[in-house]
Amino acid sequence: MSAQKRIAKELAEVTSNPPAGMIIGLVDESNVHNWDITMDGPEGSPYVGGKFKLLLTLPVEYPFKPPTINFKTRIWHPNVTFDEQGSMCIGILKGDTWKPSSRIMNVLIATQNLLIEPVPDDALETSSAELFKNNRPLYEKEAKKYTAQYAIGK
Amino acid sequence: MDSEDDFMSGLSSEEDNVLQDESDDEGSADDFGFDEPEPDPDVSQKGTVQKKKRSFDINFKVYHPGDIQAQQDELINEVNMILDIRKEDAAILLRHFRWNKERLIEDYMDRPKKVLESAGLGPSTSGPPKLEVIPGFTCDICCEDEAGLESFAIKCGHRYCVNCYRQYLNQKIKEEGEAARIQCPQDGCNRIIDSRSLDVLVTSDLQQRYHDLLTRTYVEDKEYLKWCPAPDCENAIECGVRRKDLDKVVPTVTCDCKHRFCFGCILADHQPAPCDLVKKWLKKCADDSETANWIAANTKECPKCNSTIEKNGGCNHMTCRKCKHEFCWMCMGLWSEHGTSWYNCNRFEEKSGSDARDAQAKSRVSLERYLHYYNRYANHEQSAKLDKDIYQKTEKKMIQLQTASGMSWIEVQYLNSASQALQTCRQTLKWTYAFAFYLARNNLTAMFEDNQKDLELAVEALSEMFEKPVTELADTKLKVEIMDKTSYCNKRRVILLQDTADNLANGVWSWSISF
Ligand SMILES: [Zn+2]
Ligand SMILES: [Zn+2]
Ligand SMILES: [Zn+2]
Ligand SMILES: [Zn+2]
Ligand SMILES: [Zn+2]
Ligand SMILES: [Zn+2]
């Protein structure tokens, strides 16, 4: 059994009708397992105005195992590691929540929502999570600063 | 999801009462012996009962794999009869309720619908589970839609092709070790795949693994049951000591495979030290592996006679205790070449001021204290390690002794007893040093250390006798001495453990740190 059909179908779905503010394609036309995503920083978040490049990787076991998402553009966010990896932690991508019928479309929407509403209790970066919880204005200021530094006009 | 969380947490808080009830039930069954004669004592054996003897002994039972299966079957049958539901459903409900039968029955009586729903057994479309070929079906997972594609759905109706279903289960069972709570593959559907459906779907090579995992949940869900941690041992131990009791008691159990371990933390026998202390001590030992570096940095060999010298205080003027050679700590050069009066090697002056030296002296005191206990702890651990193949060694010795002395196999058994006493006592002694490290200084501690010293001396004496060559062991006088010393060691160990356990139970130890 191969997942090619499933992946092709999902790719067609999201490229023809992507979530608002997203451009989706393959990194390399010959490999359907690596998707290239450009996401606008969503309205109502301190990331607005930024353009974030993401890499979505489908494991060979897809859809029985969840995809992974990495921010290629640096982002200062409680649930994304502030390094070259840009690893993201999100509920739907966890092994015990992911189901083989879960859709990449939903992963992308969840990612967008995560920028609007971080989940500090699931944080990968404690410093931004602390600020998000205890000093929202400062959190917004820092996030805007890093967005300007890494994600605007690049 | 929220309601389920509440539901589960409510469950655990009431577990106490239920467990209490259960053990009472068992007691009365034994007392009145109303059970019918057992058809096969091996299969239905209820486990070995360990009767309480000394204050540091605790009650526990050993269960073999067959016992564990029988216990589950019994509960499933009971629920099947009382609630009049299928055995498959009873099993799912019991696993969902973490095998808390009373709680399940009570909740089910109150609100059966909600209970079934929460366990993934909501309203059914009836009929036994089977694979079906449905015209026009497209599998949402693989997107295949070929004619004749077999598909399957559990009661929620979410239908997938049999290939996807099997791959999904394969991953859950084989890789993730799940069995009792595998959910429908549908995104967001919490319904649990029941065992009859799994029987239809799980390929034969996975059946064994699947059933093993189901059995394991039974033990893992119960706080009073734990697997014996010995490699390849499949037994479980039942013990009523709870997590909250662990500051009062060190629940040490012995599996039928002979492995002795702590029921509280699963580590090998660590009497008399309580679990929390053991955890702290082991962490300290791991953290202080830099102690070795400290020793390296703070001891040097005398440049003349090579004996090890520890640096004292901040002064670099070293005098070897053994050969009286005087030298400079920093450059290892002759002290006389550094001139007269208060001369310090400048390399030292550059590095550290007097503050640093004071701090070093202070941490040194606590480090020395730690090393005092650690060395003794490590020494017994090391001796125990050296005795790893003691059984073979002892056996060999016993055979040699038979030849040398003409004693019978029974008559040389005293060597076996001696070697076992050495092992057990060293294990105890080892942990007395971790225990003592955390004790505050007072009369009780002084008494403890007296007991410790008695045991230590006895063990070393026995060890020395035990190591004697076979020619000397053939002497009957030595045999009597060894037998006496063996029983003395065992007695001293019991006294020490008894005292310590009593004081622990009464909460009278005072500690140098808080736990
Ligand atoms: Zn399929
Ligand atoms: Zn379902
Ligand atoms: Zn065992
Ligand atoms: Zn323990
Ligand atoms: Zn010397
Ligand atoms: Zn010098």
XYZ file of C-alpha atoms and ligand atoms in Angstrom:
675
model
C 0.000 0.000 0.000
C 1.296 3.404 -0.853
C 0.299 6.805 0.407
C 0.992 8.515 -2.937
C -2.666 8.824 -3.802
C -3.531 10.313 -0.461
C -0.652 12.779 -0.527
C -1.439 13.831 -4.102
C -5.043 14.450 -3.132
C -4.133 16.542 -0.104
C -1.580 18.517 -2.062
C -4.159 19.296 -4.738
C -6.607 20.376 -2.041
C -4.313 22.798 -0.280
C -2.656 24.247 -3.371
C -5.964 24.965 -5.082
C -7.633 26.251 -1.957
C -4.977 27.220 0.602
C -5.773 28.796 3.985
C -5.776 32.600 3.785
C -2.287 34.092 3.677
C -0.495 30.894 2.654
C 1.325 29.791 -0.466
C 2.024 26.073 -0.701
C 4.151 24.040 -3.073
C 6.719 21.269 -3.189
C 10.338 21.980 -2.338
C 11.317 19.685 -5.186
C 8.743 18.576 -7.760
C 10.053 15.012 -7.681
C 9.491 14.538 -3.963
C 5.985 14.803 -2.537
C 7.212 14.401 1.039
C 8.693 17.894 1.456
C 6.342 20.824 1.225
C 7.367 24.429 1.027
C 5.030 26.837 2.791
C 5.069 30.599 2.997
C 2.806 31.937 5.705
C 1.893 35.544 6.378
C 2.075 36.509 10.031
C -1.622 36.466 10.954
C -3.670 39.570 11.774
C -4.146 39.996 15.493
C -0.704 38.590 16.283
C 2.610 40.378 16.802
C 3.886 38.435 13.791
C 1.700 40.424 11.364
C 3.656 41.879 8.468
C 6.190 39.066 8.533
C 6.541 36.353 5.918
C 7.489 33.003 7.402
C 8.913 30.134 5.441
C 8.000 26.679 6.744
C 9.027 23.196 5.779
C 6.408 20.486 6.151
C 7.852 16.990 6.038
C 5.774 13.873 5.594
C 7.377 10.745 7.091
C 7.468 7.560 5.014
C 4.768 6.181 7.312
C 2.449 9.075 6.488
C -0.488 9.246 7.142
C -0.026 6.742 9.971
C 2.549 9.022 11.513
C 2.127 12.798 11.688
C 4.025 15.279 9.520
C 6.564 17.619 11.101
C 6.805 21.349 10.649
C 9.915 23.488 10.884
C 10.079 27.266 10.665
C 12.836 28.100 8.222
C 12.381 31.774 9.064
C 13.346 32.477 12.646
C 10.367 33.130 14.844
C 10.297 34.141 18.492
C 7.367 32.132 19.812
C 6.794 29.965 22.923
C 6.033 26.837 20.872
C 8.804 27.110 18.276
C 12.471 26.614 19.052
C 14.410 29.830 18.478
C 17.165 28.237 16.432
C 17.953 27.034 12.897
C 15.692 24.020 13.434
C 12.610 26.086 14.213
C 10.914 22.945 15.548
C 7.272 23.399 16.396
C 5.198 21.769 19.111
C 1.486 21.553 18.406
C -1.252 19.261 19.721
C -2.459 17.814 16.428
C 1.073 16.722 15.485
C 1.613 14.739 18.650
C 1.616 10.991 18.203
C -1.303 10.389 20.540
C -3.584 12.993 18.940
C -2.722 12.443 15.306
C -4.996 10.020 13.484
C -4.387 8.633 9.996
C -7.457 10.511 8.818
C -6.169 13.858 10.142
C -5.592 16.376 7.350
C -2.671 18.596 6.481
C -5.165 21.403 5.875
C -6.019 21.241 9.570
C -2.363 21.209 10.529
C -1.810 24.402 8.560
C -4.814 26.110 10.097
C -3.680 25.004 13.559
C -0.228 26.434 12.866
C -1.729 29.778 11.918
C -3.856 29.749 15.062
C -0.827 28.929 17.165
C 0.762 32.215 16.072
C -2.351 34.066 17.239
C -2.734 32.084 20.455
C 0.451 30.419 21.793
C 0.132 27.522 24.246
C 2.602 28.490 26.983
C 2.002 25.272 28.955
C 3.393 23.296 26.033
C 6.304 25.663 25.557
C 9.600 24.833 23.918
C 11.027 28.264 24.711
C 10.581 29.185 28.358
C 11.620 32.828 28.117
C 8.943 33.782 25.599
C 6.406 31.563 27.370
C 7.102 33.345 30.672
C 6.583 36.720 29.077
C 3.458 35.597 27.265
C 1.978 34.482 30.573
C 3.156 37.266 32.836
C 3.889 40.329 30.737
C 1.854 40.371 27.557
C 2.880 43.866 26.377
C 6.551 43.002 26.638
C 5.947 39.689 24.894
C 4.265 41.523 21.990
C 7.074 44.026 21.809
C 9.771 41.356 21.663
C 7.855 39.253 19.133
C 7.415 42.330 16.914
C 11.082 43.149 17.219
C 12.175 39.685 16.095
C 9.543 39.622 13.364
C 10.993 42.861 11.973
C 14.505 41.480 12.293
C 13.956 38.099 10.633
C 10.658 38.036 8.742
C 10.096 41.441 7.154
C 11.654 42.472 3.840
C 13.733 39.326 3.540
C -12.341 15.921 26.567
C -12.751 18.027 29.656
C -15.522 15.917 31.055
C -13.480 12.796 30.538
C -10.562 14.305 32.422
C -12.765 15.136 35.363
C -14.199 11.716 35.232
C -10.798 10.058 35.354
C -9.454 12.208 38.131
C -12.507 11.546 40.254
C -11.809 7.917 39.755
C -8.300 7.941 41.122
C -9.251 9.871 44.239
C -11.665 7.188 45.298
C -9.391 4.316 44.591
C -8.256 4.152 48.211
C -11.582 2.992 49.540
C -12.045 0.478 46.806
C -8.680 -1.104 47.346
C -9.394 -1.343 51.023
C -12.659 -3.122 50.296
C -11.005 -5.500 47.949
C -8.407 -6.690 50.396
C -11.095 -7.175 53.024
C -13.070 -9.321 50.633
C -10.101 -11.459 49.992
C -9.433 -11.950 53.677
C -12.944 -13.159 54.350
C -12.852 -15.558 51.424
C -9.732 -17.129 52.850
C -11.105 -17.268 56.359
C -14.247 -19.114 55.446
C -12.744 -21.084 52.615
C -16.017 -21.165 50.723
C -14.270 -21.583 47.395
C -14.849 -24.900 45.716
C -11.894 -27.259 45.565
C -9.513 -25.981 42.909
C -9.380 -28.293 39.878
C -5.726 -27.618 39.117
C -3.595 -26.055 41.833
C -0.947 -24.924 39.350
C -3.275 -22.939 37.148
C -5.460 -21.347 39.777
C -2.786 -20.792 42.394
C -3.474 -17.503 44.112
C 0.147 -16.623 44.635
C 2.555 -17.233 47.440
C 1.494 -15.545 50.624
C 4.286 -13.996 52.612
C 3.315 -13.760 56.257
C 4.446 -10.790 58.275
C 7.183 -11.699 60.734
C 9.437 -8.798 61.647
C 8.578 -5.133 61.778
C 10.513 -4.377 58.597
C 8.808 -7.193 56.703
C 5.747 -6.341 54.715
C 2.962 -8.504 53.344
C 3.067 -9.230 49.662
C 2.051 -11.874 47.146
C 3.731 -13.109 44.009
C 1.538 -13.702 40.961
C 2.503 -15.751 37.938
C 1.220 -14.889 34.433
C -1.612 -17.438 34.735
C -2.791 -15.864 38.016
C -2.873 -12.419 36.445
C -4.978 -13.671 33.545
C -7.316 -15.519 35.908
C -7.862 -12.373 37.989
C -8.846 -10.398 34.924
C -11.160 -13.128 33.660
C -12.829 -13.294 37.049
C -13.514 -9.553 37.104
C -14.763 -9.631 33.516
C -17.143 -12.483 34.336
C -18.459 -10.688 37.390
C -19.151 -7.482 35.488
C -20.620 -9.500 32.615
C -23.126 -11.054 35.014
C -23.918 -8.098 37.233
C -24.393 -5.556 34.444
C -25.653 -8.058 31.865
C -23.334 -6.818 29.127
C -21.139 -8.724 26.719
C -17.773 -9.908 28.032
C -15.967 -7.858 25.379
C -17.735 -4.759 26.599
C -17.120 -5.660 30.226
C -13.410 -5.945 29.461
C -13.356 -2.568 27.716
C -15.252 -0.937 30.561
C -12.968 -2.460 33.179
C -9.879 -1.294 31.358
C -11.426 2.120 30.936
C -12.079 2.225 34.672
C -8.560 1.027 35.298
C -9.918 -2.247 36.653
C -11.837 -0.566 39.434
C -14.848 -2.864 39.412
C -16.848 -1.231 42.213
C -16.521 2.183 40.694
C -17.532 0.873 37.276
C -20.630 -0.875 38.587
C -21.675 2.116 40.643
C -21.237 4.544 37.753
C -22.898 2.209 35.303
C -25.941 1.838 37.540
C -26.217 5.628 37.805
C -25.746 6.592 34.165
C -25.105 3.688 31.811
C -25.224 5.832 28.668
C -22.536 8.192 29.822
C -20.311 5.353 30.959
C -20.642 3.499 27.668
C -20.042 6.708 25.750
C -16.899 7.576 27.710
C -15.485 4.088 27.171
C -16.142 4.269 23.435
C -19.171 1.971 23.512
C -21.883 4.475 22.588
C -25.134 3.606 20.729
C -24.572 0.698 18.414
C -25.701 -0.174 14.923
C -25.656 -3.802 16.156
C -24.409 -6.948 14.493
C -21.066 -8.718 14.949
C -18.022 -6.947 13.509
C -17.096 -8.050 9.988
C -15.278 -6.920 6.882
C -17.562 -5.581 4.185
C -17.375 -4.651 0.535
C -19.417 -1.511 -0.003
C -20.059 -0.257 -3.568
C -18.703 3.210 -4.244
C -16.584 3.236 -1.059
C -13.479 5.436 -0.945
C -11.036 5.038 1.941
C -10.336 8.402 3.504
C -6.875 7.371 4.633
C -5.346 5.958 1.448
C -7.894 7.425 -0.982
C -8.243 4.073 -2.747
C -11.642 3.354 -4.286
C -11.143 0.206 -6.365
C -14.094 -2.152 -6.699
C -14.141 -5.013 -4.180
C -12.062 -3.125 -1.608
C -12.777 -4.635 1.812
C -13.531 -2.156 4.531
C -14.284 -2.092 8.223
C -15.997 0.180 10.701
C -16.539 -0.045 14.437
C -19.792 1.079 15.956
C -19.253 4.780 15.304
C -19.492 4.013 11.572
C -16.163 5.572 10.530
C -15.197 3.233 7.732
C -11.722 2.571 6.355
C -10.213 -0.014 4.099
C -8.893 -3.130 5.764
C -5.312 -2.386 4.693
C -5.310 0.993 6.385
C -7.008 -0.398 9.456
C -4.413 -3.143 9.765
C -1.498 -0.804 9.254
C -2.912 1.525 11.873
C -3.310 -1.294 14.404
C 0.077 -2.687 13.546
C 1.677 0.619 14.402
C -0.318 1.077 17.606
C 0.302 -2.434 18.907
C 3.810 -3.100 17.692
C 5.441 0.310 17.909
C 3.440 2.244 20.465
C 2.588 -0.710 22.708
C -1.075 0.226 22.911
C -3.838 -2.303 23.259
C -6.647 -1.409 25.601
C -7.300 2.121 24.441
C -6.743 2.208 20.687
C -9.161 4.723 19.251
C -11.030 4.775 15.958
C -8.693 6.054 13.195
C -11.076 8.959 12.544
C -9.704 12.382 13.453
C -11.381 13.440 16.708
C -13.299 10.188 17.270
C -12.537 8.821 20.734
C -14.298 5.510 20.376
C -12.144 2.617 21.473
C -11.743 -0.357 19.194
C -13.276 -3.284 21.070
C -11.609 -6.643 21.385
C -14.023 -8.468 19.070
C -13.239 -6.019 16.309
C -9.572 -6.413 17.041
C -9.940 -10.170 16.745
C -11.279 -9.640 13.235
C -8.564 -7.161 12.307
C -5.387 -8.033 14.141
C -3.246 -10.367 12.109
C -2.254 -13.604 13.821
C 1.374 -12.552 14.273
C 0.170 -9.602 16.361
C -2.436 -11.439 18.446
C 0.064 -12.618 21.053
C 1.615 -9.193 21.455
C -1.831 -7.635 21.656
C -2.978 -9.959 24.411
C 0.279 -9.517 26.305
C -0.255 -5.771 26.224
C -3.834 -6.132 27.468
C -2.588 -8.224 30.363
C 0.055 -5.662 31.149
C -2.488 -2.851 31.475
C -4.113 -4.791 34.291
C -0.929 -4.721 36.363
C 0.091 -1.238 35.286
C -3.298 0.248 36.135
C -3.226 -1.001 39.712
C -1.152 0.818 42.263
C -0.847 -2.277 44.425
C 0.500 -4.448 41.583
C 3.952 -4.160 40.060
C 6.011 -6.198 37.640
C 9.103 -7.873 38.969
C 11.914 -5.886 37.323
C 14.237 -8.884 36.959
C 15.016 -9.457 33.293
C 12.863 -12.220 31.757
C 10.723 -12.508 34.876
C 7.004 -12.309 34.093
C 5.700 -12.308 37.636
C 3.890 -9.466 39.323
C 3.922 -8.608 43.015
C 0.969 -7.411 45.012
C 1.693 -5.182 47.966
C -0.572 -2.816 49.856
C 2.075 -0.184 50.618
C 1.065 3.104 48.983
C 3.134 5.959 47.671
C 2.207 8.153 50.620
C 3.542 5.526 53.063
C 7.017 5.516 51.613
C 8.443 7.893 54.219
C 7.427 5.433 56.926
C 8.297 2.083 55.427
C 10.762 0.520 53.004
C 8.621 -2.107 51.267
C 11.083 -4.799 50.282
C 9.681 -7.807 48.437
C 11.157 -11.037 47.095
C 9.874 -12.470 43.845
C 9.641 -16.213 43.283
C 12.564 -15.726 40.906
C 14.574 -14.761 44.042
C 14.996 -11.131 43.050
C 14.696 -8.814 46.038
C 13.509 -5.319 45.250
C 11.768 -2.296 46.679
C 8.069 -2.220 45.823
C 8.073 1.550 46.179
C 10.664 2.432 43.558
C 11.477 -0.935 41.894
C 15.191 -0.532 42.635
C 17.076 -3.477 44.118
C 16.735 -3.973 47.890
C 17.777 -0.741 49.588
C 16.801 -1.356 53.198
C 17.047 0.462 55.558
C 17.060 3.667 53.490
C 13.641 5.029 52.438
C 12.962 5.554 48.704
C 13.246 9.348 48.704
C 16.592 9.196 50.430
C 17.802 6.627 47.920
C 16.714 8.812 45.035
C 18.513 11.818 46.527
C 21.630 9.824 47.255
C 21.856 8.298 43.789
C 21.392 11.722 42.249
C 24.090 13.124 44.478
C 26.455 10.323 43.533
C 25.789 10.982 39.847
C 26.192 14.749 40.286
C 29.336 14.322 42.336
C 31.091 12.209 39.797
C 33.090 15.405 39.508
C 34.214 14.442 42.998
C 36.693 12.309 41.174
C 37.909 15.425 39.420
C 38.141 17.170 42.733
C 40.290 14.397 44.075
C 42.434 14.624 40.999
C 42.764 18.366 41.495
C 43.398 18.138 45.203
C 45.706 15.210 45.567
C 49.083 14.807 44.018
C 51.875 12.348 44.248
C 54.953 13.229 46.195
C 57.671 13.899 43.599
C 60.098 11.865 45.677
C 58.301 8.756 46.989
C 55.121 8.835 44.890
C 52.771 8.408 47.821
C 49.482 10.254 47.440
C 49.244 13.551 49.224
C 46.127 15.583 49.763
C 46.452 19.322 49.793
C 45.786 20.922 53.153
C 44.347 24.417 53.217
C 45.669 27.113 50.970
C 49.353 26.825 51.715
C 51.495 25.526 48.925
C 54.247 24.406 51.207
C 53.779 20.675 51.175
C 55.485 18.178 53.390
C 55.096 14.554 52.481
C 53.770 12.634 55.446
C 55.746 9.605 54.479
C 59.201 10.744 53.412
C 59.071 14.301 54.769
C 60.013 15.672 51.372
C 59.169 19.380 51.160
C 57.897 20.752 47.886
C 55.688 23.385 46.281
C 52.125 22.278 45.445
C 51.905 24.494 42.403
C 55.114 23.738 40.583
C 56.060 20.526 42.398
C 59.509 22.041 42.753
C 61.684 21.841 45.859
C 60.349 24.113 48.550
C 63.857 25.170 49.501
C 64.275 26.718 46.064
C 61.357 29.022 46.686
C 63.412 31.018 49.184
C 62.672 31.617 52.825
C 59.826 32.965 55.016
C 56.345 33.525 53.417
C 57.071 32.745 49.897
C 54.207 31.703 47.670
C 54.692 30.312 44.244
C 53.522 33.152 42.024
C 51.571 30.921 39.727
C 49.193 30.283 42.590
C 48.929 33.957 43.485
C 47.883 34.780 39.972
C 45.058 32.320 40.009
C 43.250 32.818 43.236
C 42.874 35.238 46.058
C 42.210 34.360 49.640
C 38.418 34.391 49.107
C 38.656 31.537 46.700
C 40.795 29.620 49.126
C 38.271 30.111 51.933
C 35.405 28.920 49.746
C 37.426 25.939 48.771
C 38.136 25.065 52.362
C 34.467 25.294 53.214
C 33.210 23.082 50.406
C 36.022 20.746 51.314
C 34.558 20.007 54.701
C 31.231 18.974 53.241
C 32.944 17.091 50.504
C 35.085 15.210 52.949
C 31.990 14.264 54.869
C 30.344 13.037 51.705
C 33.425 11.084 50.692
C 33.540 9.420 54.079
C 30.100 7.904 53.494
C 30.484 7.459 49.781
C 33.689 5.459 50.062
C 32.081 3.024 52.462
C 28.946 2.789 50.356
C 30.988 2.218 47.220
C 33.185 -0.294 48.989
C 30.243 -2.554 49.804
C 28.826 -2.083 46.368
C 32.154 -3.068 44.912
C 32.409 -6.127 47.147
C 28.915 -7.163 46.122
C 29.897 -6.769 42.473
C 32.981 -8.891 42.974
C 30.687 -11.512 44.437
C 28.535 -11.505 41.304
C 29.435 -15.077 40.520
C 29.599 -15.971 44.175
C 27.151 -18.817 43.749
C 29.398 -20.655 41.355
C 32.443 -19.791 43.441
C 30.794 -21.030 46.595
C 29.607 -24.190 44.925
C 33.095 -24.901 43.661
C 34.456 -24.325 47.121
C 31.883 -26.651 48.604
C 32.848 -29.422 46.207
C 36.533 -28.946 46.951
C 35.828 -28.986 50.644
C 33.885 -32.238 50.330
C 36.922 -33.843 48.742
C 39.370 -32.378 51.218
C 37.441 -33.152 54.387
C 35.185 -36.065 53.537
C 32.160 -33.997 54.609
C 28.843 -34.654 52.894
C 26.995 -32.169 50.647
C 24.647 -31.396 53.496
C 27.575 -30.871 55.845
C 29.167 -28.239 53.604
C 25.947 -26.244 53.210
C 27.158 -23.882 55.909
C 29.403 -22.273 53.285
C 26.388 -21.499 51.168
C 24.650 -19.941 54.146
C 27.746 -17.884 54.897
C 27.982 -16.581 51.347
C 24.323 -15.652 51.302
C 24.667 -13.845 54.608
C 27.646 -11.918 53.247
C 25.694 -10.840 50.189
C 22.605 -9.744 52.070
C 24.498 -7.983 54.826
C 26.693 -6.086 52.386
C 23.611 -4.920 50.526
C 22.209 -3.636 53.816
C 25.506 -2.090 54.947
C 25.868 -0.299 51.652
C 22.600 1.522 52.191
C 23.271 2.238 55.865
C 26.007 4.606 54.690
C 23.678 6.510 52.384
C 21.189 6.561 55.268
C 23.748 7.843 57.774
C 24.908 10.552 55.405
C 21.523 12.249 55.697
C 21.103 11.780 59.459
C 21.409 14.713 61.829
C 23.779 14.137 64.719
C 22.009 12.978 67.880
C 21.773 9.994 70.235
C 19.630 8.009 67.854
C 22.210 8.446 65.132
C 24.960 7.367 67.490
C 23.006 4.190 68.279
C 22.459 3.581 64.595
C 26.161 3.917 63.931
C 26.930 1.482 66.757
C 24.641 -1.061 65.149
C 26.237 -0.344 61.817
C 29.704 -0.833 63.243
C 28.729 -4.143 64.856
C 27.379 -5.443 61.590
C 30.316 -4.147 59.615
C 32.865 -5.806 61.917
C 30.970 -9.077 61.876
C 30.702 -9.047 58.096
C 34.395 -8.342 57.616
C 35.302 -11.105 60.057
C 33.030 -13.586 58.311
C 34.356 -12.485 54.951
C 37.887 -13.175 56.096
C 37.032 -16.647 57.342
C 35.100 -17.401 54.182
C 38.077 -16.511 52.011
C 40.380 -18.957 53.786
C 41.831 -21.753 51.665
C 39.958 -25.056 51.542
C 42.676 -26.820 53.535
C 41.955 -24.580 56.517
C 38.195 -24.749 56.027
C 38.376 -28.505 56.530
C 39.107 -27.798 60.185
C 35.900 -28.410 62.143
C 36.717 -25.642 64.589
C 36.636 -23.104 61.770
C 33.391 -24.565 60.511
C 31.765 -23.929 63.874
C 33.196 -20.413 63.928
C 31.842 -19.672 60.480
C 28.426 -21.006 61.388
C 28.391 -18.909 64.542
C 29.535 -15.805 62.715
C 26.972 -16.348 59.964
C 24.115 -16.454 62.398
C 25.611 -13.505 64.277
C 25.737 -11.446 61.055
C 22.161 -12.303 60.214
C 21.109 -11.426 63.733
C 22.927 -8.081 63.684
C 21.339 -7.261 60.342
C 17.869 -7.993 61.658
C 18.513 -5.870 64.742
C 19.711 -2.969 62.654
C 16.831 -3.183 60.204
C 14.307 -3.611 62.968
C 15.505 -0.558 64.888
C 15.701 1.558 61.788
C 12.288 0.488 60.537
C 10.668 1.131 63.928
C 12.136 4.603 64.121
C 11.109 5.304 60.559
C 7.553 4.143 61.211
C 7.425 6.352 64.301
C 8.911 9.297 62.433
C 11.651 9.887 65.007
C 14.698 10.135 62.749
C 15.922 13.665 62.296
C 17.525 14.467 58.996
C 20.257 16.862 58.017
C 18.151 17.882 55.025
C 14.428 17.899 54.335
C 12.796 15.366 52.045
Zn -7.308 2.750 3.054
Zn -14.982 6.648 14.841
Zn 10.862 -12.062 39.469
Zn 12.472 2.166 47.106
Zn 57.189 11.573 49.893
Zn 56.282 26.787 43.072
